[in-house]
Every structure is written in structure tokens, then in C-alpha cells.
Amino acid sequence: MSLKTFVCVIDPLTSLNPKKDSSIAMMEAAQARGWRIGVIEDGALWWKHGECVRATVSWIAMDRSQKPWYTVQSTSTVALKELTAVVMRKDPPFDAEFVTSTWLLEQAEREGARVFNKPSAIRDHNEKFTIAQFSQFVVPTLVSRNADQLRGFLEEHPDAIAKPLDGMGGSSIFRMTKGDPNTGVILETLTEHGRKTAMIQRYIPEIVDGDKRVLLIDGEPVPYCLARLPKEGEHRGNLAAGGTGRAQPLSDTDRQIAETLGPILKDRGLLLVGLDVIGRNLTEVNVTSPTCFREIMDQTGFNVAEMFVQAIERKLEVAPC
């Protein structure tokens, strides 16, 4: 292909909100820099024996001042190795179909495709459990599906947060206190009666100051984070759970965490990472489709999306011929 092609593996375009979606922000930035923009929606990736991994690509032009915000100009079947850059932006749940898409993208990599984030790295970094690799920044935490162990943790830490390992957007996150009569049903729900592993952590009271999203791009921290403030009566700061986003400069602790993790995650093939930080504590390492570009851009003027596209351009400059 003569033009540089920036193609996102993404949820249906009709489900995206142009006012807040980070995928749209990065596609707009790429379009402004002269890239041809394409999307691969659910079910549009495949492999056939004797052929390369292929996809049905919808080629779009974007203009957020219009409704709809995109125009499909054409569709074509393309081998992924023929594309300049493929960006994995499909939202969780991290289910069997999500894993299958990473297998297909990894095969495309073997054939010569350039995929960001690296598919195997996405698979290898559970967004909740990866914090175990950076325990110096983590509050007391237990990962188990054993109800007695989880109850024992609550005895030791009488105010705690429990959550599934595969959730997103604040779904199924429970605040638990010692003696709560709902403890049994919460644990049964989270673990599906002992069939599913969950995480429980000591409650971090600094959540009142926000659950901060710190973005790493090619190992470097974006200078602003988005503090997601819980609405009154809530313990979750997630925007999807009604939280309010406030962009602010990184604190010294935010930067320390980011600068510690950044080079490590970059070396593993993770170009874009969203760290969740509450107070001085790392709570999640988001690698599937990190968000908050738009809010930081709108509130600070710092062009996160352009920083991301420029990072891809640098990666491609050093790519083997």
C-alpha cells in the first residue's frame, strides 16, 4: 500500500462516543498526520491454511463536527502484513474470543505485521494481577478463590475491596467490612461458589482524591494523569461508574511508579499502558485498551493522541526492512 495505514481492531464504530473515546482520538491524530485510517470490527479477522492472516477493513474518514462522526469510504480484504500499523483497541471482557483475536494477531506478527500492543504481551498481563510483579507499590492483597482464605484476609484487614480478575469499568467491585452480613453472598458471587479466582485488597482511603489513570507511551509517562473522583456515596472512581475526571500533573509518587514500570513494560512490547494509582499505591496495569486520552487533552491541551502516533512512527522507523 502506498499510503501509511493505521488500522484499529476495535468494537463496532456505532458503539464509540466521539466526545470521550481514546481510540477515536488516536485515529484522528493519525489522520491529521497523513495516515489512511481503517477499522477491523468483531469477527473480521481470519486465517486460512496456505494464506496469511487477513481481515475485512473498513476505510474511514473522520469529522467530529458531523453526525455520524465517520464516513466509510470503502471496504477491502487485506493481509495484515500489508498494513503499516495494526493497533489492538478491542475492549474487554477478556474472554475466549478476545484471546482468539490475540492468537490471530500474533500469527500475523510472525508473517510480518506490526501490531501494537504486542498480542502475547496483552495475554500475559492480566490487568489486575500484574501488580504482583511490582509489590513495592502495592497494598496488602490476596488472590484466591478459597472462601476461607478470603474471609481470613478480611479478619486481618477489616476494610477491603474485592473484585474479579477479568472485570472492567468498575463492574462487580465490592467494598467489604468485617462483620458485614453480606460477606458470604459477596464471596459466592465473586468466586462463583469457589469456581473463579478473585482479588481482595486493603481499602485505600485516598480514593476520595481520585483513582488516577497514569498513561505510559513507549515507556514514557504522559505528564498529566486523570484523577477519577467517585460520586457521593460511591467507592469506585471509574468514569463508567459515574466518577468525575479531573486532569492534573503527575505527583512525585505517580512519576516514580511510572518511571519504574515504564522501561520494563516497554521492553515487553507494551507501547501503551494505563496505570491505575490510588494515593501512593498501584492498583491496576491496563494493557487492553487504555483510555482517558480525550479528558486529558480537553482539560490540559496536551496532545496525548499525537504523542501516541509519534511513538508508533518512531517504532516503524527502526523496524527491519
Tab-separated table of C-alpha atoms in Angstrom:
chain	number	residue	atom	x	y	z
A	1	MET	CA	0.000	0.000	0.000
A	2	SER	CA	1.376	3.405	-0.962
A	3	LEU	CA	-0.177	5.329	1.953
A	4	LYS	CA	0.709	4.692	5.585
A	5	THR	CA	-2.192	2.716	7.038
A	6	PHE	CA	-3.292	2.981	10.677
A	7	VAL	CA	-5.799	0.200	11.366
A	8	CYS	CA	-7.543	-0.436	14.690
A	9	VAL	CA	-9.007	-3.757	15.778
A	10	ILE	CA	-11.961	-2.281	17.567
A	11	ASP	CA	-15.507	-2.602	18.855
A	12	PRO	CA	-18.305	-1.558	16.467
A	13	LEU	CA	-17.945	2.074	15.396
A	14	THR	CA	-21.566	2.732	16.312
A	15	SER	CA	-20.719	1.918	19.967
A	16	LEU	CA	-17.972	4.568	20.253
A	17	ASN	CA	-18.519	8.028	21.713
A	18	PRO	CA	-16.502	10.691	19.817
A	19	LYS	CA	-16.606	13.026	22.838
A	20	LYS	CA	-14.601	10.689	25.064
A	21	ASP	CA	-13.252	7.700	23.153
A	22	SER	CA	-9.454	7.391	23.138
A	23	SER	CA	-9.462	5.190	20.030
A	24	ILE	CA	-11.146	7.956	18.061
A	25	ALA	CA	-8.630	10.479	19.409
A	26	MET	CA	-5.679	8.396	18.231
A	27	MET	CA	-7.258	7.744	14.809
A	28	GLU	CA	-7.892	11.490	14.410
A	29	ALA	CA	-4.264	12.221	15.269
A	30	ALA	CA	-3.068	9.665	12.736
A	31	GLN	CA	-5.432	11.076	10.086
A	32	ALA	CA	-4.068	14.595	10.741
A	33	ARG	CA	-0.548	13.250	10.176
A	34	GLY	CA	-1.478	11.835	6.781
A	35	TRP	CA	-2.275	8.214	7.628
A	36	ARG	CA	-5.078	6.303	5.958
A	37	ILE	CA	-7.436	5.102	8.709
A	38	GLY	CA	-9.069	1.682	8.819
A	39	VAL	CA	-11.001	-0.392	11.337
A	40	ILE	CA	-11.402	-4.127	11.832
A	41	GLU	CA	-14.562	-4.901	13.773
A	42	ASP	CA	-15.658	-8.085	15.598
A	43	GLY	CA	-15.420	-11.253	13.534
A	44	ALA	CA	-13.477	-9.638	10.686
A	45	LEU	CA	-10.134	-11.407	11.338
A	46	TRP	CA	-9.347	-14.864	9.927
A	47	TRP	CA	-6.614	-17.289	8.897
A	48	LYS	CA	-6.766	-19.950	6.184
A	49	HIS	CA	-4.193	-22.673	5.582
A	50	GLY	CA	-1.764	-21.600	2.883
A	51	GLU	CA	-2.595	-17.922	3.333
A	52	CYS	CA	-1.704	-15.075	5.691
A	53	VAL	CA	-3.941	-13.707	8.426
A	54	ARG	CA	-6.457	-11.442	6.707
A	55	ALA	CA	-9.198	-9.070	7.701
A	56	THR	CA	-12.074	-7.112	6.283
A	57	VAL	CA	-11.022	-3.482	6.732
A	58	SER	CA	-13.429	-0.560	6.611
A	59	TRP	CA	-11.562	2.528	5.453
A	60	ILE	CA	-12.968	5.644	7.106
A	61	ALA	CA	-12.659	9.423	7.198
A	62	MET	CA	-13.475	11.258	10.426
A	63	ASP	CA	-15.024	14.600	11.247
A	64	ARG	CA	-16.353	15.009	14.794
A	65	SER	CA	-18.304	18.120	13.790
A	66	GLN	CA	-20.662	15.919	11.780
A	67	LYS	CA	-23.106	13.126	12.615
A	68	PRO	CA	-22.133	10.418	12.295
A	69	TRP	CA	-18.536	11.324	13.082
A	70	TYR	CA	-17.167	8.923	10.461
A	71	THR	CA	-17.762	8.041	6.814
A	72	VAL	CA	-16.969	4.581	5.466
A	73	GLN	CA	-15.263	5.263	2.164
A	74	SER	CA	-14.648	1.646	1.123
A	75	THR	CA	-14.043	-1.855	2.428
A	76	SER	CA	-11.406	-4.355	1.344
A	77	THR	CA	-9.861	-7.663	2.312
A	78	VAL	CA	-6.246	-7.174	3.339
A	79	ALA	CA	-3.418	-9.331	4.675
A	80	LEU	CA	-2.376	-7.748	7.959
A	81	LYS	CA	1.288	-7.873	6.958
A	82	GLU	CA	0.447	-5.361	4.193
A	83	LEU	CA	-0.700	-2.751	6.731
A	84	THR	CA	1.708	-0.210	8.178
A	85	ALA	CA	0.420	-0.444	11.766
A	86	VAL	CA	-2.276	-2.524	13.457
A	87	VAL	CA	-3.483	-1.217	16.829
A	88	MET	CA	-5.371	-3.566	19.160
A	89	ARG	CA	-8.154	-1.498	20.737
A	90	LYS	CA	-10.857	-4.049	21.476
A	91	ASP	CA	-12.356	-3.543	24.917
A	92	PRO	CA	-12.617	-6.365	27.457
A	93	PRO	CA	-14.181	-8.678	28.596
A	94	PHE	CA	-11.054	-10.755	28.261
A	95	ASP	CA	-12.965	-13.825	27.125
A	96	ALA	CA	-12.196	-16.696	24.744
A	97	GLU	CA	-12.901	-14.541	21.684
A	98	PHE	CA	-10.538	-11.845	22.937
A	99	VAL	CA	-7.813	-14.462	23.414
A	100	THR	CA	-8.510	-15.865	19.942
A	101	SER	CA	-8.038	-12.416	18.437
A	102	THR	CA	-4.600	-12.207	20.099
A	103	TRP	CA	-3.691	-15.608	18.603
A	104	LEU	CA	-4.628	-14.358	15.143
A	105	LEU	CA	-2.727	-11.116	15.629
A	106	GLU	CA	0.312	-12.995	16.907
A	107	GLN	CA	0.287	-15.185	13.795
A	108	ALA	CA	0.064	-12.012	11.711
A	109	GLU	CA	3.152	-10.748	13.562
A	110	ARG	CA	5.058	-13.892	12.540
A	111	GLU	CA	4.127	-13.079	8.952
A	112	GLY	CA	5.483	-9.546	9.253
A	113	ALA	CA	2.618	-7.452	10.622
A	114	ARG	CA	3.390	-4.642	13.083
A	115	VAL	CA	0.898	-4.896	15.965
A	116	PHE	CA	0.598	-2.555	18.993
A	117	ASN	CA	0.339	-3.619	21.820
A	118	LYS	CA	2.161	-6.898	21.252
A	119	PRO	CA	-0.557	-9.597	21.320
A	120	SER	CA	1.373	-12.009	23.536
A	121	ALA	CA	2.068	-9.177	25.998
A	122	ILE	CA	-1.636	-8.364	26.190
A	123	ARG	CA	-2.349	-12.012	27.025
A	124	ASP	CA	0.446	-12.230	29.580
A	125	HIS	CA	-0.521	-9.148	31.611
A	126	ASN	CA	-3.759	-9.572	33.496
A	127	GLU	CA	-4.807	-6.033	34.316
A	128	LYS	CA	-5.454	-6.802	37.991
A	129	PHE	CA	-2.808	-9.444	38.785
A	130	THR	CA	0.176	-7.800	37.061
A	131	ILE	CA	0.580	-5.597	40.156
A	132	ALA	CA	2.083	-8.676	41.866
A	133	GLN	CA	5.250	-8.042	39.832
A	134	PHE	CA	5.630	-4.590	41.392
A	135	SER	CA	4.822	-5.363	45.023
A	136	GLN	CA	6.783	-2.372	46.361
A	137	PHE	CA	3.870	-0.177	45.234
A	138	VAL	CA	1.012	-2.485	46.308
A	139	VAL	CA	-1.149	-2.559	49.464
A	140	PRO	CA	-1.839	-5.916	51.184
A	141	THR	CA	-3.600	-8.073	48.596
A	142	LEU	CA	-4.791	-11.667	48.234
A	143	VAL	CA	-5.677	-13.511	45.016
A	144	SER	CA	-7.634	-16.698	45.685
A	145	ARG	CA	-10.913	-18.498	45.116
A	146	ASN	CA	-10.903	-20.074	48.582
A	147	ALA	CA	-13.636	-18.503	50.700
A	148	ASP	CA	-11.866	-19.271	53.989
A	149	GLN	CA	-8.704	-17.522	52.786
A	150	LEU	CA	-10.701	-14.512	51.609
A	151	ARG	CA	-12.559	-14.338	54.923
A	152	GLY	CA	-9.250	-14.616	56.756
A	153	PHE	CA	-7.911	-11.644	54.809
A	154	LEU	CA	-10.952	-9.626	55.897
A	155	GLU	CA	-10.250	-10.557	59.517
A	156	GLU	CA	-6.731	-9.171	59.111
A	157	HIS	CA	-7.812	-6.113	57.086
A	158	PRO	CA	-11.357	-5.233	58.239
A	159	ASP	CA	-11.981	-2.733	55.420
A	160	ALA	CA	-11.262	-4.154	51.978
A	161	ILE	CA	-12.104	-4.029	48.280
A	162	ALA	CA	-12.892	-7.273	46.429
A	163	LYS	CA	-13.098	-7.609	42.649
A	164	PRO	CA	-12.943	-10.120	39.800
A	165	LEU	CA	-9.728	-10.511	37.810
A	166	ASP	CA	-11.476	-10.011	34.469
A	167	GLY	CA	-13.731	-7.007	35.108
A	168	MET	CA	-13.595	-3.519	33.611
A	169	GLY	CA	-15.184	-0.131	34.176
A	170	GLY	CA	-15.663	-0.750	37.889
A	171	SER	CA	-18.021	-3.693	37.382
A	172	SER	CA	-18.519	-6.117	40.304
A	173	ILE	CA	-16.230	-4.224	42.688
A	174	PHE	CA	-17.361	-4.592	46.305
A	175	ARG	CA	-16.307	-2.780	49.455
A	176	MET	CA	-16.357	-5.267	52.323
A	177	THR	CA	-16.063	-4.677	56.064
A	178	LYS	CA	-15.530	-7.157	58.853
A	179	GLY	CA	-18.850	-8.363	60.234
A	180	ASP	CA	-20.860	-7.364	57.146
A	181	PRO	CA	-23.746	-9.861	56.902
A	182	ASN	CA	-23.404	-9.765	53.095
A	183	THR	CA	-19.848	-11.138	53.166
A	184	GLY	CA	-20.939	-14.662	52.278
A	185	VAL	CA	-23.056	-13.689	49.292
A	186	ILE	CA	-20.380	-11.286	48.008
A	187	LEU	CA	-17.746	-14.010	48.079
A	188	GLU	CA	-20.122	-16.522	46.497
A	189	THR	CA	-20.890	-14.034	43.723
A	190	LEU	CA	-17.262	-13.088	43.051
A	191	THR	CA	-15.907	-16.649	43.119
A	192	GLU	CA	-18.993	-18.306	41.629
A	193	HIS	CA	-19.083	-20.598	44.659
A	194	GLY	CA	-15.362	-21.297	44.556
A	195	ARG	CA	-15.033	-21.828	40.816
A	196	LYS	CA	-13.487	-18.448	39.950
A	197	THR	CA	-10.463	-16.627	41.381
A	198	ALA	CA	-10.919	-13.116	42.804
A	199	MET	CA	-8.758	-10.377	44.311
A	200	ILE	CA	-9.182	-8.696	47.677
A	201	GLN	CA	-7.161	-5.657	48.773
A	202	ARG	CA	-6.956	-3.467	51.829
A	203	TYR	CA	-9.181	-0.439	51.283
A	204	ILE	CA	-7.220	2.685	50.273
A	205	PRO	CA	-8.906	5.763	51.792
A	206	GLU	CA	-7.100	8.083	49.350
A	207	ILE	CA	-9.707	7.039	46.781
A	208	VAL	CA	-11.538	10.225	47.840
A	209	ASP	CA	-8.797	12.135	46.000
A	210	GLY	CA	-9.300	10.039	42.878
A	211	ASP	CA	-8.357	6.808	41.169
A	212	LYS	CA	-5.605	8.229	38.955
A	213	ARG	CA	-5.053	6.962	35.399
A	214	VAL	CA	-1.375	7.429	34.548
A	215	LEU	CA	-0.585	6.792	30.877
A	216	LEU	CA	2.683	5.325	29.622
A	217	ILE	CA	3.546	5.671	25.932
A	218	ASP	CA	6.594	3.703	24.800
A	219	GLY	CA	7.779	3.628	28.401
A	220	GLU	CA	7.432	7.387	28.963
A	221	PRO	CA	4.780	8.877	31.257
A	222	VAL	CA	2.322	11.410	29.900
A	223	PRO	CA	2.909	14.482	32.132
A	224	TYR	CA	-0.755	14.633	33.199
A	225	CYS	CA	-2.972	11.959	34.725
A	226	LEU	CA	-6.743	11.809	35.075
A	227	ALA	CA	-7.951	11.601	38.678
A	228	ARG	CA	-11.320	9.866	38.564
A	229	LEU	CA	-13.279	11.050	41.590
A	230	PRO	CA	-16.067	8.853	42.989
A	231	LYS	CA	-19.518	10.323	43.095
A	232	GLU	CA	-21.014	10.835	46.544
A	233	GLY	CA	-21.698	7.561	48.317
A	234	GLU	CA	-19.504	5.531	45.915
A	235	HIS	CA	-16.192	3.726	46.444
A	236	ARG	CA	-15.395	3.462	42.727
A	237	GLY	CA	-13.838	6.284	40.756
A	238	ASN	CA	-14.344	4.700	37.331
A	239	LEU	CA	-15.960	7.051	34.822
A	240	ALA	CA	-18.230	4.176	33.755
A	241	ALA	CA	-19.456	4.009	37.364
A	242	GLY	CA	-20.322	7.713	37.469
A	243	GLY	CA	-16.971	9.127	38.537
A	244	THR	CA	-15.805	12.606	37.515
A	245	GLY	CA	-12.479	13.036	35.731
A	246	ARG	CA	-10.032	15.767	36.755
A	247	ALA	CA	-6.787	16.117	34.812
A	248	GLN	CA	-3.783	17.066	36.908
A	249	PRO	CA	0.035	16.970	36.747
A	250	LEU	CA	1.726	13.795	37.900
A	251	SER	CA	2.755	13.793	41.538
A	252	ASP	CA	6.249	12.723	42.556
A	253	THR	CA	4.859	9.308	43.522
A	254	ASP	CA	2.940	8.945	40.255
A	255	ARG	CA	6.145	9.671	38.364
A	256	GLN	CA	8.188	7.271	40.492
A	257	ILE	CA	5.767	4.436	39.757
A	258	ALA	CA	5.586	5.330	36.056
A	259	GLU	CA	9.351	5.619	35.653
A	260	THR	CA	9.881	2.290	37.420
A	261	LEU	CA	7.364	0.343	35.338
A	262	GLY	CA	7.795	2.189	32.048
A	263	PRO	CA	11.064	0.673	30.763
A	264	ILE	CA	10.062	-2.830	31.893
A	265	LEU	CA	6.690	-2.784	30.164
A	266	LYS	CA	8.160	-1.152	27.053
A	267	ASP	CA	10.686	-3.990	26.736
A	268	ARG	CA	7.804	-6.468	26.861
A	269	GLY	CA	6.136	-4.942	23.809
A	270	LEU	CA	3.568	-2.753	25.567
A	271	LEU	CA	3.558	0.568	23.726
A	272	LEU	CA	0.509	1.943	25.572
A	273	VAL	CA	-0.254	1.211	29.227
A	274	GLY	CA	-2.696	2.755	31.666
A	275	LEU	CA	-1.562	2.539	35.299
A	276	ASP	CA	-4.195	2.984	37.993
A	277	VAL	CA	-2.835	4.667	41.113
A	278	ILE	CA	-4.688	5.467	44.336
A	279	GLY	CA	-2.679	7.601	46.709
A	280	ARG	CA	0.818	6.099	46.579
A	281	ASN	CA	-0.407	2.671	45.518
A	282	LEU	CA	-0.531	0.849	42.169
A	283	THR	CA	-3.865	-0.958	41.757
A	284	GLU	CA	-4.022	-1.978	38.060
A	285	VAL	CA	-1.892	-2.202	34.917
A	286	ASN	CA	-4.222	-1.729	31.929
A	287	VAL	CA	-2.952	-3.056	28.597
A	288	THR	CA	-6.010	-3.968	26.504
A	289	SER	CA	-7.438	-0.582	25.529
A	290	PRO	CA	-6.294	2.130	27.977
A	291	THR	CA	-8.457	5.244	27.946
A	292	CYS	CA	-8.563	8.854	29.223
A	293	PHE	CA	-6.824	10.469	26.215
A	294	ARG	CA	-9.718	12.762	25.462
A	295	GLU	CA	-10.272	14.007	29.011
A	296	ILE	CA	-6.580	14.860	29.484
A	297	MET	CA	-6.417	16.532	26.070
A	298	ASP	CA	-9.575	18.592	26.608
A	299	GLN	CA	-8.608	19.781	30.103
A	300	THR	CA	-4.876	20.443	29.643
A	301	GLY	CA	-4.303	20.920	25.917
A	302	PHE	CA	-1.584	18.254	25.975
A	303	ASN	CA	-1.983	16.150	22.823
A	304	VAL	CA	-1.800	12.592	24.172
A	305	ALA	CA	-3.039	11.116	20.885
A	306	GLU	CA	-0.299	12.771	18.859
A	307	MET	CA	2.317	11.554	21.358
A	308	PHE	CA	0.975	8.033	20.797
A	309	VAL	CA	1.004	8.224	16.986
A	310	GLN	CA	4.508	9.721	17.022
A	311	ALA	CA	5.641	6.781	19.171
A	312	ILE	CA	4.310	4.355	16.555
A	313	GLU	CA	6.095	6.311	13.833
A	314	ARG	CA	9.377	6.023	15.736
A	315	LYS	CA	8.844	2.273	16.160
A	316	LEU	CA	8.314	1.872	12.431
A	317	GLU	CA	11.449	3.875	11.607
A	318	VAL	CA	13.576	1.300	13.392
A	319	ALA	CA	11.612	-1.695	12.118
A	320	PRO	CA	13.571	-4.157	9.963
A	321	CYS	CA	13.058	-3.862	6.194
